[in-house]
Amino acid sequence: MRLSAAPRIVIDHLPKAGLNISLGRTARAYHLKGLAFAEECLATARHAAPWDL
């Protein structure tokens, strides 16, 4: 799936995330937000007509 088919774009800031965001104190929130975004994209793609993608 192309990112251009994403239902929305969100820029988020995680305070005190540190240099390696996927390993720090905010890692859980970071990964859960990424998974939620991917799930939203899949749900949107399932309900969209083929010509809408």
mmCIF file of C-alpha atoms in Angstrom, residues 8-41:
data_model
loop_
_atom_site.group_PDB
_atom_site.id
_atom_site.type_symbol
_atom_site.label_atom_id
_atom_site.label_comp_id
_atom_site.label_asym_id
_atom_site.label_seq_id
_atom_site.Cartn_x
_atom_site.Cartn_y
_atom_site.Cartn_z
ATOM 1 C CA ARG A 8 -4.502 11.180 7.208
ATOM 2 C CA ILE A 9 -1.035 12.352 8.128
ATOM 3 C CA VAL A 10 -0.086 13.034 11.727
ATOM 4 C CA ILE A 11 3.124 14.533 13.033
ATOM 5 C CA ASP A 12 3.603 13.745 16.685
ATOM 6 C CA HIS A 13 6.125 14.805 19.299
ATOM 7 C CA LEU A 14 7.128 12.454 22.112
ATOM 8 C CA PRO A 15 8.828 14.485 24.853
ATOM 9 C CA LYS A 16 11.895 12.905 26.449
ATOM 10 C CA ALA A 17 11.989 10.189 23.801
ATOM 11 C CA GLY A 18 15.751 10.219 23.540
ATOM 12 C CA LEU A 19 17.903 9.408 20.534
ATOM 13 C CA ASN A 20 16.610 5.909 19.785
ATOM 14 C CA ILE A 21 12.852 6.306 20.113
ATOM 15 C CA SER A 22 12.098 2.611 19.658
ATOM 16 C CA LEU A 23 14.092 1.624 22.766
ATOM 17 C CA GLY A 24 13.495 4.439 25.253
ATOM 18 C CA ARG A 25 10.820 5.153 27.841
ATOM 19 C CA THR A 26 8.367 6.171 25.135
ATOM 20 C CA ALA A 27 8.942 3.064 22.990
ATOM 21 C CA ARG A 28 5.626 1.450 23.887
ATOM 22 C CA ALA A 29 3.605 4.556 22.979
ATOM 23 C CA TYR A 30 5.642 5.011 19.791
ATOM 24 C CA HIS A 31 5.041 1.455 18.568
ATOM 25 C CA LEU A 32 1.367 1.399 19.544
ATOM 26 C CA LYS A 33 0.759 4.627 17.614
ATOM 27 C CA GLY A 34 2.493 3.157 14.569
ATOM 28 C CA LEU A 35 0.424 -0.033 14.747
ATOM 29 C CA ALA A 36 -2.797 1.953 15.194
ATOM 30 C CA PHE A 37 -1.940 4.040 12.135
ATOM 31 C CA ALA A 38 -1.262 0.909 10.059
ATOM 32 C CA GLU A 39 -4.551 -0.616 11.225
ATOM 33 C CA GLU A 40 -6.393 2.566 10.266
ATOM 34 C CA CYS A 41 -4.817 2.487 6.798
#
